């Protein structure tokens, strides 16, 4: 008897959702995409990923929807939309989810799962997904993929307990591996999120304030030192909150970033297109948790204040 593949839905088909959704669909999975402003372009032209790793990929036709109510019930949901829209995302997730669906939250920052959980039906399994990937949206339905693509998965909350949680995470990781994407199964989600934040918090914010990509930031002694000091603040905060970080992690991340193509992080693109930035998820939560643990992050706090000023200026236009 042939095994029926699970139905996968993508909520937020931007850079993240478009890339992972396309890869899963090309591997033969039944993938359905929810879109808003990009719906007409994707219906006409499909989704294209211009990848420096895999070459140019195109998915056409696309099972695309402008309304979550029109989607079939999905066994797995990949949520690629930014954390700034989590409250409005919850009803869309509930509409598109099959009973006991697995919801993988592909967002940057800390405590996004905790925030979203309060608005989701109790029977849904909420899984944290940490994406290690360099990509950006070039145009409606067009994603540029520069490097990597690995994903970490960790169970956050839902009706599963004990071994059931590990089985769900293993099943999710298997879906990505079938699509040619490296996936790791994480027993402890919070530590992994702090570890990713060590890169994300400095490079995202500084790229906006200094209007520069990774290579320019690393080539200049002053900006490289600033990035290094911001990274160390996040390391210190993570350890103050009980999350042991690998030795010399900041220096290893700097060396690794030097080897990849010049990259403009996601917050830079939010600033460029005058969209709300993920300031609470990337900075506010870390500052709050660090303060509760008795750890100060003065450089990070200053960076957040500058970013709030910048964001307030263009959102008021």
PDB file of C-alpha atoms in Angstrom:
ATOM      1  CA  UNK A   1       0.000   0.000   0.000  1.00  0.00           C
ATOM      2  CA  UNK A   2       1.432   3.352  -1.055  1.00  0.00           C
ATOM      3  CA  UNK A   3       1.976   5.809   1.776  1.00  0.00           C
ATOM      4  CA  UNK A   4       0.185   9.145   1.312  1.00  0.00           C
ATOM      5  CA  UNK A   5       2.497  12.135   1.647  1.00  0.00           C
ATOM      6  CA  UNK A   6       1.414  14.764   4.165  1.00  0.00           C
ATOM      7  CA  UNK A   7      -0.058  18.027   2.923  1.00  0.00           C
ATOM      8  CA  UNK A   8       2.179  21.030   3.648  1.00  0.00           C
ATOM      9  CA  UNK A   9       1.002  24.633   3.830  1.00  0.00           C
ATOM     10  CA  UNK A  10       3.155  27.767   3.708  1.00  0.00           C
ATOM     11  CA  UNK A  11       1.882  30.823   5.575  1.00  0.00           C
ATOM     12  CA  UNK A  12       3.876  33.842   4.469  1.00  0.00           C
ATOM     13  CA  UNK A  13       5.370  33.090   1.076  1.00  0.00           C
ATOM     14  CA  UNK A  14       8.206  35.607   1.087  1.00  0.00           C
ATOM     15  CA  UNK A  15      11.900  34.760   0.996  1.00  0.00           C
ATOM     16  CA  UNK A  16      11.834  32.069   3.709  1.00  0.00           C
ATOM     17  CA  UNK A  17       8.487  30.510   2.814  1.00  0.00           C
ATOM     18  CA  UNK A  18       9.167  30.692  -0.896  1.00  0.00           C
ATOM     19  CA  UNK A  19      12.553  28.987  -0.643  1.00  0.00           C
ATOM     20  CA  UNK A  20      11.655  26.140   1.698  1.00  0.00           C
ATOM     21  CA  UNK A  21       8.227  25.636   0.120  1.00  0.00           C
ATOM     22  CA  UNK A  22       9.702  25.408  -3.364  1.00  0.00           C
ATOM     23  CA  UNK A  23      12.367  22.944  -2.225  1.00  0.00           C
ATOM     24  CA  UNK A  24       9.742  20.722  -0.599  1.00  0.00           C
ATOM     25  CA  UNK A  25       7.456  20.880  -3.651  1.00  0.00           C
ATOM     26  CA  UNK A  26      10.327  19.989  -6.007  1.00  0.00           C
ATOM     27  CA  UNK A  27      10.979  16.924  -3.823  1.00  0.00           C
ATOM     28  CA  UNK A  28       7.458  15.719  -4.593  1.00  0.00           C
ATOM     29  CA  UNK A  29       5.575  16.996  -1.560  1.00  0.00           C
ATOM     30  CA  UNK A  30       2.050  18.384  -1.750  1.00  0.00           C
ATOM     31  CA  UNK A  31       2.711  22.055  -0.906  1.00  0.00           C
ATOM     32  CA  UNK A  32       0.123  24.862  -0.760  1.00  0.00           C
ATOM     33  CA  UNK A  33       1.124  28.539  -0.548  1.00  0.00           C
ATOM     34  CA  UNK A  34      -0.795  31.407   1.056  1.00  0.00           C
ATOM     35  CA  UNK A  35       0.029  34.793  -0.466  1.00  0.00           C
ATOM     36  CA  UNK A  36      -1.212  38.359  -0.233  1.00  0.00           C
ATOM     37  CA  UNK A  37       0.225  41.057  -2.493  1.00  0.00           C
ATOM     38  CA  UNK A  38       2.302  38.523  -4.471  1.00  0.00           C
ATOM     39  CA  UNK A  39      -0.649  36.280  -5.350  1.00  0.00           C
ATOM     40  CA  UNK A  40      -1.226  37.540  -8.950  1.00  0.00           C
ATOM     41  CA  UNK A  41       2.485  37.337  -9.849  1.00  0.00           C
ATOM     42  CA  UNK A  42       2.901  33.836  -8.407  1.00  0.00           C
ATOM     43  CA  UNK A  43      -0.243  32.545 -10.106  1.00  0.00           C
ATOM     44  CA  UNK A  44       1.067  33.816 -13.438  1.00  0.00           C
ATOM     45  CA  UNK A  45       4.815  33.167 -13.172  1.00  0.00           C
ATOM     46  CA  UNK A  46       5.247  30.725 -10.306  1.00  0.00           C
ATOM     47  CA  UNK A  47       7.977  30.928  -7.655  1.00  0.00           C
ATOM     48  CA  UNK A  48      11.598  31.310  -8.750  1.00  0.00           C
ATOM     49  CA  UNK A  49      14.659  30.801  -6.568  1.00  0.00           C
ATOM     50  CA  UNK A  50      17.896  32.167  -8.019  1.00  0.00           C
ATOM     51  CA  UNK A  51      20.254  30.020  -5.986  1.00  0.00           C
ATOM     52  CA  UNK A  52      24.039  30.227  -5.908  1.00  0.00           C
ATOM     53  CA  UNK A  53      23.947  26.710  -4.425  1.00  0.00           C
ATOM     54  CA  UNK A  54      21.315  24.880  -6.512  1.00  0.00           C
ATOM     55  CA  UNK A  55      21.138  26.996  -9.665  1.00  0.00           C
ATOM     56  CA  UNK A  56      17.941  28.663 -10.870  1.00  0.00           C
ATOM     57  CA  UNK A  57      14.807  26.826  -9.722  1.00  0.00           C
ATOM     58  CA  UNK A  58      11.220  27.466 -10.751  1.00  0.00           C
ATOM     59  CA  UNK A  59       7.954  26.061  -9.459  1.00  0.00           C
ATOM     60  CA  UNK A  60       5.060  26.550 -11.872  1.00  0.00           C
ATOM     61  CA  UNK A  61       2.163  26.094 -11.588  1.00  0.00           C
ATOM     62  CA  UNK A  62       1.908  26.826  -7.866  1.00  0.00           C
ATOM     63  CA  UNK A  63      -0.909  25.741  -5.578  1.00  0.00           C
ATOM     64  CA  UNK A  64      -1.458  29.345  -4.490  1.00  0.00           C
ATOM     65  CA  UNK A  65      -4.226  30.952  -2.446  1.00  0.00           C
ATOM     66  CA  UNK A  66      -5.134  34.513  -1.560  1.00  0.00           C
ATOM     67  CA  UNK A  67      -7.368  33.419   1.345  1.00  0.00           C
ATOM     68  CA  UNK A  68      -6.555  30.853   4.028  1.00  0.00           C
ATOM     69  CA  UNK A  69     -10.194  29.749   4.025  1.00  0.00           C
ATOM     70  CA  UNK A  70      -9.676  28.391   0.484  1.00  0.00           C
ATOM     71  CA  UNK A  71      -6.707  26.209   1.448  1.00  0.00           C
ATOM     72  CA  UNK A  72      -7.193  22.493   2.058  1.00  0.00           C
ATOM     73  CA  UNK A  73      -6.479  21.330   5.634  1.00  0.00           C
ATOM     74  CA  UNK A  74      -2.712  20.996   5.993  1.00  0.00           C
ATOM     75  CA  UNK A  75      -0.889  18.429   8.142  1.00  0.00           C
ATOM     76  CA  UNK A  76       2.219  20.645   8.368  1.00  0.00           C
ATOM     77  CA  UNK A  77       2.330  24.432   8.257  1.00  0.00           C
ATOM     78  CA  UNK A  78       5.506  26.440   7.680  1.00  0.00           C
ATOM     79  CA  UNK A  79       5.095  29.978   9.010  1.00  0.00           C
ATOM     80  CA  UNK A  80       7.555  32.216   7.205  1.00  0.00           C
ATOM     81  CA  UNK A  81       5.960  35.593   7.967  1.00  0.00           C
ATOM     82  CA  UNK A  82       7.770  38.035  10.284  1.00  0.00           C
ATOM     83  CA  UNK A  83       7.144  38.023  14.040  1.00  0.00           C
ATOM     84  CA  UNK A  84       5.681  41.542  13.784  1.00  0.00           C
ATOM     85  CA  UNK A  85       2.465  39.990  12.441  1.00  0.00           C
ATOM     86  CA  UNK A  86       2.039  37.019  14.806  1.00  0.00           C
ATOM     87  CA  UNK A  87      -1.307  38.056  16.289  1.00  0.00           C
ATOM     88  CA  UNK A  88      -2.864  38.426  12.844  1.00  0.00           C
ATOM     89  CA  UNK A  89      -1.232  35.171  11.680  1.00  0.00           C
ATOM     90  CA  UNK A  90      -2.940  33.011  14.308  1.00  0.00           C
ATOM     91  CA  UNK A  91      -6.413  32.990  12.657  1.00  0.00           C
ATOM     92  CA  UNK A  92      -4.827  32.122   9.294  1.00  0.00           C
ATOM     93  CA  UNK A  93      -2.950  29.220  10.851  1.00  0.00           C
ATOM     94  CA  UNK A  94      -6.124  27.947  12.516  1.00  0.00           C
ATOM     95  CA  UNK A  95      -8.021  28.124   9.204  1.00  0.00           C
ATOM     96  CA  UNK A  96      -5.371  26.260   7.207  1.00  0.00           C
ATOM     97  CA  UNK A  97      -4.512  23.621   9.821  1.00  0.00           C
ATOM     98  CA  UNK A  98      -5.832  20.075   9.818  1.00  0.00           C
ATOM     99  CA  UNK A  99      -6.700  18.662  13.254  1.00  0.00           C
ATOM    100  CA  UNK A 100      -3.504  18.167  15.306  1.00  0.00           C
ATOM    101  CA  UNK A 101      -1.401  19.849  12.616  1.00  0.00           C
ATOM    102  CA  UNK A 102       2.301  20.549  13.152  1.00  0.00           C
ATOM    103  CA  UNK A 103       3.099  24.258  12.923  1.00  0.00           C
ATOM    104  CA  UNK A 104       6.767  25.133  12.286  1.00  0.00           C
ATOM    105  CA  UNK A 105       7.541  28.744  13.160  1.00  0.00           C
ATOM    106  CA  UNK A 106      10.413  29.966  10.961  1.00  0.00           C
ATOM    107  CA  UNK A 107      11.182  33.281  12.661  1.00  0.00           C
ATOM    108  CA  UNK A 108      14.146  35.151  14.104  1.00  0.00           C
ATOM    109  CA  UNK A 109      14.488  36.187  17.733  1.00  0.00           C
ATOM    110  CA  UNK A 110      13.412  34.942  21.141  1.00  0.00           C
ATOM    111  CA  UNK A 111      10.075  33.789  22.589  1.00  0.00           C
ATOM    112  CA  UNK A 112       8.094  34.003  19.345  1.00  0.00           C
ATOM    113  CA  UNK A 113       6.601  30.572  20.024  1.00  0.00           C
ATOM    114  CA  UNK A 114       5.481  31.630  23.481  1.00  0.00           C
ATOM    115  CA  UNK A 115       3.793  34.706  22.054  1.00  0.00           C
ATOM    116  CA  UNK A 116       2.028  32.846  19.243  1.00  0.00           C
ATOM    117  CA  UNK A 117       0.955  29.890  21.412  1.00  0.00           C
ATOM    118  CA  UNK A 118      -1.666  31.926  23.298  1.00  0.00           C
ATOM    119  CA  UNK A 119      -3.634  32.506  20.088  1.00  0.00           C
ATOM    120  CA  UNK A 120      -3.503  28.967  18.645  1.00  0.00           C
ATOM    121  CA  UNK A 121      -5.921  26.055  19.141  1.00  0.00           C
ATOM    122  CA  UNK A 122      -4.729  23.677  21.857  1.00  0.00           C
ATOM    123  CA  UNK A 123      -4.588  20.627  19.570  1.00  0.00           C
ATOM    124  CA  UNK A 124      -1.923  22.126  17.298  1.00  0.00           C
ATOM    125  CA  UNK A 125       1.725  21.172  17.787  1.00  0.00           C
ATOM    126  CA  UNK A 126       3.986  24.242  17.796  1.00  0.00           C
ATOM    127  CA  UNK A 127       7.560  23.659  16.636  1.00  0.00           C
ATOM    128  CA  UNK A 128      10.367  26.176  16.531  1.00  0.00           C
ATOM    129  CA  UNK A 129      12.397  26.311  13.332  1.00  0.00           C
ATOM    130  CA  UNK A 130      15.759  28.083  13.150  1.00  0.00           C
ATOM    131  CA  UNK A 131      16.855  28.815   9.592  1.00  0.00           C
ATOM    132  CA  UNK A 132      20.541  29.283   8.811  1.00  0.00           C
ATOM    133  CA  UNK A 133      20.239  30.702   5.336  1.00  0.00           C
ATOM    134  CA  UNK A 134      21.276  33.768   3.337  1.00  0.00           C
ATOM    135  CA  UNK A 135      18.465  34.838   1.053  1.00  0.00           C
ATOM    136  CA  UNK A 136      16.198  37.745   0.190  1.00  0.00           C
ATOM    137  CA  UNK A 137      13.122  38.540  -1.874  1.00  0.00           C
ATOM    138  CA  UNK A 138      14.172  40.187  -5.141  1.00  0.00           C
ATOM    139  CA  UNK A 139      10.705  40.709  -6.655  1.00  0.00           C
ATOM    140  CA  UNK A 140       7.194  39.238  -6.304  1.00  0.00           C
ATOM    141  CA  UNK A 141       7.690  35.485  -6.431  1.00  0.00           C
ATOM    142  CA  UNK A 142      11.472  35.757  -6.906  1.00  0.00           C
ATOM    143  CA  UNK A 143      13.928  34.794  -4.147  1.00  0.00           C
ATOM    144  CA  UNK A 144      17.722  35.079  -4.287  1.00  0.00           C
ATOM    145  CA  UNK A 145      19.450  32.319  -2.301  1.00  0.00           C
ATOM    146  CA  UNK A 146      23.120  33.046  -1.569  1.00  0.00           C
ATOM    147  CA  UNK A 147      24.243  30.426   0.928  1.00  0.00           C
ATOM    148  CA  UNK A 148      23.368  27.581   3.325  1.00  0.00           C
ATOM    149  CA  UNK A 149      19.777  26.573   4.127  1.00  0.00           C
ATOM    150  CA  UNK A 150      20.204  24.340   7.187  1.00  0.00           C
ATOM    151  CA  UNK A 151      17.314  24.264   9.640  1.00  0.00           C
ATOM    152  CA  UNK A 152      17.034  23.298  13.332  1.00  0.00           C
ATOM    153  CA  UNK A 153      13.733  21.978  14.691  1.00  0.00           C
ATOM    154  CA  UNK A 154      12.653  21.829  18.324  1.00  0.00           C
ATOM    155  CA  UNK A 155       9.273  21.042  19.909  1.00  0.00           C
ATOM    156  CA  UNK A 156       7.792  23.966  21.816  1.00  0.00           C
ATOM    157  CA  UNK A 157       4.264  23.082  22.955  1.00  0.00           C
ATOM    158  CA  UNK A 158       1.150  21.089  22.199  1.00  0.00           C
ATOM    159  CA  UNK A 159      -0.488  17.793  23.096  1.00  0.00           C
ATOM    160  CA  UNK A 160       2.551  15.572  22.408  1.00  0.00           C
ATOM    161  CA  UNK A 161       4.631  14.349  25.336  1.00  0.00           C
ATOM    162  CA  UNK A 162       7.921  12.483  25.782  1.00  0.00           C
ATOM    163  CA  UNK A 163       8.832  10.251  22.857  1.00  0.00           C
ATOM    164  CA  UNK A 164       5.932  11.617  20.792  1.00  0.00           C
ATOM    165  CA  UNK A 165       7.667  14.992  20.641  1.00  0.00           C
ATOM    166  CA  UNK A 166      10.875  13.469  19.359  1.00  0.00           C
ATOM    167  CA  UNK A 167       8.953  11.453  16.769  1.00  0.00           C
ATOM    168  CA  UNK A 168       7.264  14.602  15.469  1.00  0.00           C
ATOM    169  CA  UNK A 169      10.557  16.468  15.241  1.00  0.00           C
ATOM    170  CA  UNK A 170      12.159  13.510  13.474  1.00  0.00           C
ATOM    171  CA  UNK A 171       9.292  13.433  10.971  1.00  0.00           C
ATOM    172  CA  UNK A 172       9.656  17.162  10.322  1.00  0.00           C
ATOM    173  CA  UNK A 173      13.405  16.882   9.837  1.00  0.00           C
ATOM    174  CA  UNK A 174      12.861  13.998   7.416  1.00  0.00           C
ATOM    175  CA  UNK A 175      10.652  16.195   5.213  1.00  0.00           C
ATOM    176  CA  UNK A 176      13.423  18.754   4.830  1.00  0.00           C
ATOM    177  CA  UNK A 177      16.116  16.134   4.275  1.00  0.00           C
ATOM    178  CA  UNK A 178      14.047  14.628   1.469  1.00  0.00           C
ATOM    179  CA  UNK A 179      14.172  18.101  -0.125  1.00  0.00           C
ATOM    180  CA  UNK A 180      17.973  18.202   0.078  1.00  0.00           C
ATOM    181  CA  UNK A 181      18.058  20.502   3.111  1.00  0.00           C
ATOM    182  CA  UNK A 182      20.202  19.694   6.122  1.00  0.00           C
ATOM    183  CA  UNK A 183      17.991  19.481   9.230  1.00  0.00           C
ATOM    184  CA  UNK A 184      18.914  18.951  12.872  1.00  0.00           C
ATOM    185  CA  UNK A 185      16.667  17.740  15.691  1.00  0.00           C
ATOM    186  CA  UNK A 186      17.062  19.919  18.770  1.00  0.00           C
ATOM    187  CA  UNK A 187      16.246  18.777  22.303  1.00  0.00           C
ATOM    188  CA  UNK A 188      16.507  22.303  23.730  1.00  0.00           C
ATOM    189  CA  UNK A 189      15.041  25.114  21.643  1.00  0.00           C
ATOM    190  CA  UNK A 190      15.828  28.154  23.812  1.00  0.00           C
ATOM    191  CA  UNK A 191      19.590  27.603  23.818  1.00  0.00           C
ATOM    192  CA  UNK A 192      19.593  27.245  20.026  1.00  0.00           C
ATOM    193  CA  UNK A 193      17.631  30.497  19.646  1.00  0.00           C
ATOM    194  CA  UNK A 194      20.098  32.386  21.847  1.00  0.00           C
ATOM    195  CA  UNK A 195      22.985  30.935  19.850  1.00  0.00           C
ATOM    196  CA  UNK A 196      21.481  32.125  16.568  1.00  0.00           C
ATOM    197  CA  UNK A 197      20.825  35.552  18.082  1.00  0.00           C
ATOM    198  CA  UNK A 198      24.575  36.047  18.560  1.00  0.00           C
ATOM    199  CA  UNK A 199      24.848  36.603  14.801  1.00  0.00           C
ATOM    200  CA  UNK A 200      21.386  37.990  14.114  1.00  0.00           C
ATOM    201  CA  UNK A 201      21.204  40.815  16.636  1.00  0.00           C
ATOM    202  CA  UNK A 202      24.486  42.553  15.730  1.00  0.00           C
ATOM    203  CA  UNK A 203      24.457  42.146  11.956  1.00  0.00           C
ATOM    204  CA  UNK A 204      20.767  42.935  11.409  1.00  0.00           C
ATOM    205  CA  UNK A 205      20.721  46.174  13.359  1.00  0.00           C
ATOM    206  CA  UNK A 206      24.164  47.464  12.412  1.00  0.00           C
ATOM    207  CA  UNK A 207      23.484  46.847   8.711  1.00  0.00           C
ATOM    208  CA  UNK A 208      20.552  49.274   8.989  1.00  0.00           C
ATOM    209  CA  UNK A 209      22.276  51.937  11.084  1.00  0.00           C
ATOM    210  CA  UNK A 210      25.435  51.922   8.919  1.00  0.00           C
ATOM    211  CA  UNK A 211      23.691  51.067   5.616  1.00  0.00           C
ATOM    212  CA  UNK A 212      26.191  48.320   4.808  1.00  0.00           C
ATOM    213  CA  UNK A 213      26.410  44.607   4.073  1.00  0.00           C
ATOM    214  CA  UNK A 214      28.442  41.992   5.880  1.00  0.00           C
ATOM    215  CA  UNK A 215      31.655  42.352   3.882  1.00  0.00           C
ATOM    216  CA  UNK A 216      31.874  46.123   4.321  1.00  0.00           C
ATOM    217  CA  UNK A 217      31.116  45.800   8.040  1.00  0.00           C
ATOM    218  CA  UNK A 218      33.871  43.232   8.498  1.00  0.00           C
ATOM    219  CA  UNK A 219      36.398  45.064   6.322  1.00  0.00           C
ATOM    220  CA  UNK A 220      36.309  48.176   8.515  1.00  0.00           C
ATOM    221  CA  UNK A 221      38.160  47.868  11.827  1.00  0.00           C
ATOM    222  CA  UNK A 222      35.709  50.054  13.773  1.00  0.00           C
ATOM    223  CA  UNK A 223      32.512  48.338  12.577  1.00  0.00           C
ATOM    224  CA  UNK A 224      34.072  44.878  12.951  1.00  0.00           C
ATOM    225  CA  UNK A 225      34.952  45.687  16.561  1.00  0.00           C
ATOM    226  CA  UNK A 226      31.425  46.958  17.183  1.00  0.00           C
ATOM    227  CA  UNK A 227      29.943  43.740  15.779  1.00  0.00           C
ATOM    228  CA  UNK A 228      32.340  41.691  17.925  1.00  0.00           C
ATOM    229  CA  UNK A 229      31.387  43.595  21.111  1.00  0.00           C
ATOM    230  CA  UNK A 230      27.662  43.265  20.370  1.00  0.00           C
ATOM    231  CA  UNK A 231      28.124  39.526  19.828  1.00  0.00           C
ATOM    232  CA  UNK A 232      29.897  39.177  23.156  1.00  0.00           C
ATOM    233  CA  UNK A 233      27.031  40.982  24.907  1.00  0.00           C
ATOM    234  CA  UNK A 234      24.601  38.406  23.545  1.00  0.00           C
ATOM    235  CA  UNK A 235      26.923  35.564  24.608  1.00  0.00           C
ATOM    236  CA  UNK A 236      27.140  37.005  28.121  1.00  0.00           C
ATOM    237  CA  UNK A 237      23.365  37.482  28.313  1.00  0.00           C
ATOM    238  CA  UNK A 238      22.692  33.935  27.113  1.00  0.00           C
ATOM    239  CA  UNK A 239      25.002  32.458  29.745  1.00  0.00           C
ATOM    240  CA  UNK A 240      23.518  34.696  32.454  1.00  0.00           C
ATOM    241  CA  UNK A 241      20.139  33.216  31.504  1.00  0.00           C
ATOM    242  CA  UNK A 242      21.491  29.679  31.907  1.00  0.00           C
ATOM    243  CA  UNK A 243      22.360  28.819  28.310  1.00  0.00           C
ATOM    244  CA  UNK A 244      25.935  27.664  27.891  1.00  0.00           C
ATOM    245  CA  UNK A 245      27.462  28.898  24.637  1.00  0.00           C
ATOM    246  CA  UNK A 246      30.333  27.264  22.709  1.00  0.00           C
ATOM    247  CA  UNK A 247      33.792  28.639  23.449  1.00  0.00           C
ATOM    248  CA  UNK A 248      34.995  31.553  21.255  1.00  0.00           C
ATOM    249  CA  UNK A 249      31.680  31.504  19.374  1.00  0.00           C
ATOM    250  CA  UNK A 250      31.759  35.194  18.429  1.00  0.00           C
ATOM    251  CA  UNK A 251      35.137  34.842  16.728  1.00  0.00           C
ATOM    252  CA  UNK A 252      34.026  31.687  14.911  1.00  0.00           C
ATOM    253  CA  UNK A 253      30.914  33.442  13.613  1.00  0.00           C
ATOM    254  CA  UNK A 254      32.932  36.392  12.387  1.00  0.00           C
ATOM    255  CA  UNK A 255      35.319  34.071  10.549  1.00  0.00           C
ATOM    256  CA  UNK A 256      32.413  32.147   9.016  1.00  0.00           C
ATOM    257  CA  UNK A 257      30.690  35.340   7.864  1.00  0.00           C
ATOM    258  CA  UNK A 258      33.919  36.468   6.190  1.00  0.00           C
ATOM    259  CA  UNK A 259      33.762  33.368   3.974  1.00  0.00           C
ATOM    260  CA  UNK A 260      30.219  33.843   2.633  1.00  0.00           C
ATOM    261  CA  UNK A 261      29.174  36.239  -0.155  1.00  0.00           C
ATOM    262  CA  UNK A 262      28.318  39.801   0.854  1.00  0.00           C
ATOM    263  CA  UNK A 263      24.918  39.653   2.558  1.00  0.00           C
ATOM    264  CA  UNK A 264      22.290  42.175   3.576  1.00  0.00           C
ATOM    265  CA  UNK A 265      20.267  40.699   6.486  1.00  0.00           C
ATOM    266  CA  UNK A 266      16.476  40.574   6.577  1.00  0.00           C
ATOM    267  CA  UNK A 267      16.143  43.673   8.762  1.00  0.00           C
ATOM    268  CA  UNK A 268      18.012  45.683   6.156  1.00  0.00           C
ATOM    269  CA  UNK A 269      15.380  44.723   3.576  1.00  0.00           C
ATOM    270  CA  UNK A 270      12.595  45.644   6.010  1.00  0.00           C
ATOM    271  CA  UNK A 271      14.211  49.066   6.445  1.00  0.00           C
ATOM    272  CA  UNK A 272      14.786  49.437   2.699  1.00  0.00           C
ATOM    273  CA  UNK A 273      11.124  48.722   1.924  1.00  0.00           C
ATOM    274  CA  UNK A 274       9.820  50.710   4.912  1.00  0.00           C
ATOM    275  CA  UNK A 275       8.323  47.726   6.718  1.00  0.00           C
ATOM    276  CA  UNK A 276       8.175  47.272  10.517  1.00  0.00           C
ATOM    277  CA  UNK A 277      11.403  45.736  11.842  1.00  0.00           C
ATOM    278  CA  UNK A 278      11.512  42.782  14.252  1.00  0.00           C
ATOM    279  CA  UNK A 279      12.828  44.907  17.094  1.00  0.00           C
ATOM    280  CA  UNK A 280      11.050  43.210  19.987  1.00  0.00           C
ATOM    281  CA  UNK A 281      11.941  39.683  18.888  1.00  0.00           C
ATOM    282  CA  UNK A 282      15.595  40.443  18.126  1.00  0.00           C
ATOM    283  CA  UNK A 283      16.340  42.963  20.896  1.00  0.00           C
ATOM    284  CA  UNK A 284      13.494  43.658  23.303  1.00  0.00           C
ATOM    285  CA  UNK A 285      13.126  40.076  24.545  1.00  0.00           C
ATOM    286  CA  UNK A 286      16.877  39.610  24.967  1.00  0.00           C
ATOM    287  CA  UNK A 287      17.223  42.865  26.916  1.00  0.00           C
ATOM    288  CA  UNK A 288      14.312  41.952  29.170  1.00  0.00           C
ATOM    289  CA  UNK A 289      15.568  38.428  29.885  1.00  0.00           C
ATOM    290  CA  UNK A 290      19.122  39.656  30.434  1.00  0.00           C
ATOM    291  CA  UNK A 291      17.979  42.367  32.857  1.00  0.00           C
ATOM    292  CA  UNK A 292      15.994  39.809  34.852  1.00  0.00           C
ATOM    293  CA  UNK A 293      19.191  37.735  35.101  1.00  0.00           C
ATOM    294  CA  UNK A 294      21.209  40.750  36.267  1.00  0.00           C
ATOM    295  CA  UNK A 295      23.102  41.206  32.990  1.00  0.00           C
ATOM    296  CA  UNK A 296      23.477  44.575  31.273  1.00  0.00           C
ATOM    297  CA  UNK A 297      23.636  44.962  27.471  1.00  0.00           C
ATOM    298  CA  UNK A 298      24.438  48.666  26.959  1.00  0.00           C
ATOM    299  CA  UNK A 299      25.569  48.455  23.324  1.00  0.00           C
ATOM    300  CA  UNK A 300      22.547  46.364  22.365  1.00  0.00           C
ATOM    301  CA  UNK A 301      20.220  48.781  24.151  1.00  0.00           C
ATOM    302  CA  UNK A 302      21.781  51.734  22.308  1.00  0.00           C
ATOM    303  CA  UNK A 303      21.411  49.907  18.987  1.00  0.00           C
ATOM    304  CA  UNK A 304      17.736  49.244  19.724  1.00  0.00           C
ATOM    305  CA  UNK A 305      17.108  52.917  20.555  1.00  0.00           C
ATOM    306  CA  UNK A 306      18.653  53.992  17.241  1.00  0.00           C
ATOM    307  CA  UNK A 307      16.586  51.427  15.331  1.00  0.00           C
ATOM    308  CA  UNK A 308      13.371  52.566  17.039  1.00  0.00           C
ATOM    309  CA  UNK A 309      14.157  56.148  15.993  1.00  0.00           C
ATOM    310  CA  UNK A 310      14.772  55.073  12.377  1.00  0.00           C
ATOM    311  CA  UNK A 311      11.631  52.948  12.234  1.00  0.00           C
ATOM    312  CA  UNK A 312       9.415  55.628  13.772  1.00  0.00           C
ATOM    313  CA  UNK A 313      10.635  58.100  11.150  1.00  0.00           C
ATOM    314  CA  UNK A 314       9.675  56.092   8.088  1.00  0.00           C
ATOM    315  CA  UNK A 315       6.486  54.539   9.492  1.00  0.00           C
ATOM    316  CA  UNK A 316       5.206  58.060  10.168  1.00  0.00           C
ATOM    317  CA  UNK A 317       5.591  59.058   6.506  1.00  0.00           C
TER     318      UNK A 317
END
